[in-house]
JSON list of C-alpha atoms in Angstrom, two decimals:
[
{"chain": "A", "resi": 1, "resn": "MET", "atom": "CA", "xyz": [-12.51, -32.11, -27.71]},
{"chain": "A", "resi": 2, "resn": "ARG", "atom": "CA", "xyz": [-10.83, -32.18, -24.39]},
{"chain": "A", "resi": 3, "resn": "CYS", "atom": "CA", "xyz": [-7.84, -30.24, -25.76]},
{"chain": "A", "resi": 4, "resn": "LEU", "atom": "CA", "xyz": [-10.16, -27.60, -27.13]},
{"chain": "A", "resi": 5, "resn": "ARG", "atom": "CA", "xyz": [-11.94, -27.25, -23.76]},
{"chain": "A", "resi": 6, "resn": "ASN", "atom": "CA", "xyz": [-8.64, -26.90, -21.85]},
{"chain": "A", "resi": 7, "resn": "MET", "atom": "CA", "xyz": [-7.49, -24.28, -24.31]},
{"chain": "A", "resi": 8, "resn": "PHE", "atom": "CA", "xyz": [-10.69, -22.33, -23.83]},
{"chain": "A", "resi": 9, "resn": "LEU", "atom": "CA", "xyz": [-10.49, -22.44, -20.05]},
{"chain": "A", "resi": 10, "resn": "ALA", "atom": "CA", "xyz": [-6.86, -21.24, -20.17]},
{"chain": "A", "resi": 11, "resn": "ALA", "atom": "CA", "xyz": [-7.89, -18.37, -22.40]},
{"chain": "A", "resi": 12, "resn": "MET", "atom": "CA", "xyz": [-10.67, -17.42, -19.99]},
{"chain": "A", "resi": 13, "resn": "VAL", "atom": "CA", "xyz": [-8.31, -17.53, -17.09]},
{"chain": "A", "resi": 14, "resn": "VAL", "atom": "CA", "xyz": [-5.85, -15.16, -18.80]},
{"chain": "A", "resi": 15, "resn": "LEU", "atom": "CA", "xyz": [-8.63, -12.94, -19.96]},
{"chain": "A", "resi": 16, "resn": "SER", "atom": "CA", "xyz": [-10.22, -12.82, -16.40]},
{"chain": "A", "resi": 17, "resn": "PHE", "atom": "CA", "xyz": [-7.17, -12.20, -14.31]},
{"chain": "A", "resi": 18, "resn": "GLY", "atom": "CA", "xyz": [-4.34, -11.07, -16.43]},
{"chain": "A", "resi": 19, "resn": "ILE", "atom": "CA", "xyz": [-5.84, -8.18, -18.58]},
{"chain": "A", "resi": 20, "resn": "PRO", "atom": "CA", "xyz": [-7.56, -6.32, -15.77]},
{"chain": "A", "resi": 21, "resn": "ASN", "atom": "CA", "xyz": [-4.20, -6.41, -13.58]},
{"chain": "A", "resi": 22, "resn": "LEU", "atom": "CA", "xyz": [-2.37, -4.88, -16.58]},
{"chain": "A", "resi": 23, "resn": "ALA", "atom": "CA", "xyz": [-4.89, -2.27, -17.13]},
{"chain": "A", "resi": 24, "resn": "LEU", "atom": "CA", "xyz": [-4.83, -1.25, -13.39]},
{"chain": "A", "resi": 25, "resn": "GLY", "atom": "CA", "xyz": [-1.16, -1.01, -13.00]},
{"chain": "A", "resi": 26, "resn": "GLN", "atom": "CA", "xyz": [-0.59, 1.52, -15.88]},
{"chain": "A", "resi": 27, "resn": "GLY", "atom": "CA", "xyz": [-1.44, 4.99, -16.59]},
{"chain": "A", "resi": 28, "resn": "PRO", "atom": "CA", "xyz": [-1.11, 8.39, -14.77]},
{"chain": "A", "resi": 29, "resn": "GLY", "atom": "CA", "xyz": [-4.17, 7.83, -12.52]},
{"chain": "A", "resi": 30, "resn": "ARG", "atom": "CA", "xyz": [-2.58, 4.85, -10.76]},
{"chain": "A", "resi": 31, "resn": "ILE", "atom": "CA", "xyz": [-3.35, 4.72, -7.02]},
{"chain": "A", "resi": 32, "resn": "ILE", "atom": "CA", "xyz": [-0.45, 4.25, -4.65]},
{"chain": "A", "resi": 33, "resn": "TYR", "atom": "CA", "xyz": [-0.91, 3.26, -1.11]},
{"chain": "A", "resi": 34, "resn": "THR", "atom": "CA", "xyz": [1.19, 5.31, 1.27]},
{"chain": "A", "resi": 35, "resn": "VAL", "atom": "CA", "xyz": [2.18, 5.20, 4.94]},
{"chain": "A", "resi": 36, "resn": "CYS", "atom": "CA", "xyz": [3.99, 7.86, 6.93]},
{"chain": "A", "resi": 37, "resn": "ARG", "atom": "CA", "xyz": [6.24, 6.94, 9.86]},
{"chain": "A", "resi": 38, "resn": "LYS", "atom": "CA", "xyz": [7.84, 8.92, 12.75]},
{"chain": "A", "resi": 39, "resn": "TYR", "atom": "CA", "xyz": [10.01, 8.04, 15.71]},
{"chain": "A", "resi": 40, "resn": "VAL", "atom": "CA", "xyz": [8.59, 8.67, 19.12]},
{"chain": "A", "resi": 41, "resn": "VAL", "atom": "CA", "xyz": [11.48, 9.36, 21.43]},
{"chain": "A", "resi": 42, "resn": "ASP", "atom": "CA", "xyz": [9.47, 9.09, 24.78]},
{"chain": "A", "resi": 43, "resn": "ARG", "atom": "CA", "xyz": [8.35, 5.63, 24.01]},
{"chain": "A", "resi": 44, "resn": "ASN", "atom": "CA", "xyz": [11.37, 4.53, 21.85]},
{"chain": "A", "resi": 45, "resn": "CYS", "atom": "CA", "xyz": [9.35, 3.14, 19.07]},
{"chain": "A", "resi": 46, "resn": "TYR", "atom": "CA", "xyz": [8.10, 3.98, 15.49]},
{"chain": "A", "resi": 47, "resn": "LYS", "atom": "CA", "xyz": [4.45, 5.30, 15.10]},
{"chain": "A", "resi": 48, "resn": "CYS", "atom": "CA", "xyz": [2.80, 4.92, 11.66]},
{"chain": "A", "resi": 49, "resn": "SER", "atom": "CA", "xyz": [-0.10, 6.60, 10.15]},
{"chain": "A", "resi": 50, "resn": "LYS", "atom": "CA", "xyz": [-3.09, 4.79, 8.75]},
{"chain": "A", "resi": 51, "resn": "TYR", "atom": "CA", "xyz": [-2.58, 3.88, 5.01]},
{"chain": "A", "resi": 52, "resn": "PHE", "atom": "CA", "xyz": [-4.04, 6.32, 2.55]},
{"chain": "A", "resi": 53, "resn": "ALA", "atom": "CA", "xyz": [-4.27, 6.36, -1.30]},
{"chain": "A", "resi": 54, "resn": "VAL", "atom": "CA", "xyz": [-2.57, 9.04, -3.44]},
{"chain": "A", "resi": 55, "resn": "ARG", "atom": "CA", "xyz": [-1.88, 9.56, -7.08]},
{"chain": "A", "resi": 56, "resn": "SER", "atom": "CA", "xyz": [1.46, 11.47, -6.91]},
{"chain": "A", "resi": 57, "resn": "GLU", "atom": "CA", "xyz": [4.56, 11.66, -4.75]},
{"chain": "A", "resi": 58, "resn": "SER", "atom": "CA", "xyz": [4.03, 15.33, -3.89]},
{"chain": "A", "resi": 59, "resn": "GLU", "atom": "CA", "xyz": [0.58, 14.60, -2.56]},
{"chain": "A", "resi": 60, "resn": "ALA", "atom": "CA", "xyz": [1.96, 11.89, -0.40]},
{"chain": "A", "resi": 61, "resn": "GLN", "atom": "CA", "xyz": [4.81, 14.23, 0.98]},
{"chain": "A", "resi": 62, "resn": "ALA", "atom": "CA", "xyz": [2.31, 16.89, 1.84]},
{"chain": "A", "resi": 63, "resn": "LYS", "atom": "CA", "xyz": [0.03, 14.57, 3.74]},
{"chain": "A", "resi": 64, "resn": "CYS", "atom": "CA", "xyz": [2.97, 13.10, 5.67]},
{"chain": "A", "resi": 65, "resn": "SER", "atom": "CA", "xyz": [4.36, 16.57, 6.54]},
{"chain": "A", "resi": 66, "resn": "ARG", "atom": "CA", "xyz": [0.88, 17.61, 7.83]},
{"chain": "A", "resi": 67, "resn": "TRP", "atom": "CA", "xyz": [0.92, 14.61, 10.03]},
{"chain": "A", "resi": 68, "resn": "GLY", "atom": "CA", "xyz": [4.34, 15.43, 11.35]},
{"chain": "A", "resi": 69, "resn": "ALA", "atom": "CA", "xyz": [6.26, 12.48, 9.91]},
{"chain": "A", "resi": 70, "resn": "ASP", "atom": "CA", "xyz": [10.07, 12.77, 10.19]},
{"chain": "A", "resi": 71, "resn": "GLU", "atom": "CA", "xyz": [10.77, 10.36, 7.33]},
{"chain": "A", "resi": 72, "resn": "ASP", "atom": "CA", "xyz": [9.88, 10.18, 3.71]},
{"chain": "A", "resi": 73, "resn": "PRO", "atom": "CA", "xyz": [6.65, 8.37, 2.94]},
{"chain": "A", "resi": 74, "resn": "TYR", "atom": "CA", "xyz": [6.59, 4.70, 2.17]},
{"chain": "A", "resi": 75, "resn": "TYR", "atom": "CA", "xyz": [4.82, 3.50, -0.99]},
{"chain": "A", "resi": 76, "resn": "PHE", "atom": "CA", "xyz": [3.03, 0.17, -1.75]},
{"chain": "A", "resi": 77, "resn": "PRO", "atom": "CA", "xyz": [1.18, -1.27, -4.66]},
{"chain": "A", "resi": 78, "resn": "SER", "atom": "CA", "xyz": [-1.53, -2.92, -2.61]},
{"chain": "A", "resi": 79, "resn": "VAL", "atom": "CA", "xyz": [-3.18, -2.84, 0.76]},
{"chain": "A", "resi": 80, "resn": "GLY", "atom": "CA", "xyz": [-1.77, -6.29, 1.49]},
{"chain": "A", "resi": 81, "resn": "ARG", "atom": "CA", "xyz": [1.70, -5.08, 1.19]},
{"chain": "A", "resi": 82, "resn": "VAL", "atom": "CA", "xyz": [1.02, -2.20, 3.53]},
{"chain": "A", "resi": 83, "resn": "PHE", "atom": "CA", "xyz": [-0.13, -4.45, 6.31]},
{"chain": "A", "resi": 84, "resn": "ALA", "atom": "CA", "xyz": [2.89, -6.83, 5.73]},
{"chain": "A", "resi": 85, "resn": "TRP", "atom": "CA", "xyz": [5.21, -3.99, 6.07]},
{"chain": "A", "resi": 86, "resn": "LYS", "atom": "CA", "xyz": [3.45, -2.25, 9.11]},
{"chain": "A", "resi": 87, "resn": "LEU", "atom": "CA", "xyz": [3.58, -5.41, 11.22]},
{"chain": "A", "resi": 88, "resn": "PRO", "atom": "CA", "xyz": [7.35, -5.33, 11.84]},
{"chain": "A", "resi": 89, "resn": "ASN", "atom": "CA", "xyz": [8.06, -1.62, 11.22]},
{"chain": "A", "resi": 90, "resn": "CYS", "atom": "CA", "xyz": [5.43, 0.19, 13.27]},
{"chain": "A", "resi": 91, "resn": "THR", "atom": "CA", "xyz": [6.29, -0.74, 16.87]},
{"chain": "A", "resi": 92, "resn": "CYS", "atom": "CA", "xyz": [4.22, 1.75, 18.86]},
{"chain": "A", "resi": 93, "resn": "ASP", "atom": "CA", "xyz": [0.78, 0.69, 19.91]},
{"chain": "A", "resi": 94, "resn": "SER", "atom": "CA", "xyz": [-1.99, 2.24, 17.79]},
{"chain": "A", "resi": 95, "resn": "ASP", "atom": "CA", "xyz": [-3.99, 5.08, 19.20]},
{"chain": "A", "resi": 96, "resn": "ASP", "atom": "CA", "xyz": [-6.53, 7.62, 17.80]},
{"chain": "A", "resi": 97, "resn": "GLU", "atom": "CA", "xyz": [-4.04, 10.26, 16.80]},
{"chain": "A", "resi": 98, "resn": "ASN", "atom": "CA", "xyz": [-3.53, 8.83, 13.27]},
{"chain": "A", "resi": 99, "resn": "PRO", "atom": "CA", "xyz": [-5.01, 10.76, 10.28]}
]
């Protein structure tokens, strides 16, 4: 009986956490989190935009060019990865000029 219960619990965990992640990670409507970055010469640091979600690379490049970024956009699969990357790579203090 205990073995059957453990198998049932394992199956529920796989169904609860595994299948939704597979479904979200596939398909043309997948959301990609993006950050733009530019170098500020006067302050000798890198300024980053706030993260935003896009569905295509061309959309991300258009938003970054409107913001004035001098580098290609950076792409991330999740918001957590965005903040982990921004911490060491965005060295300017934040201000209200971000999009």
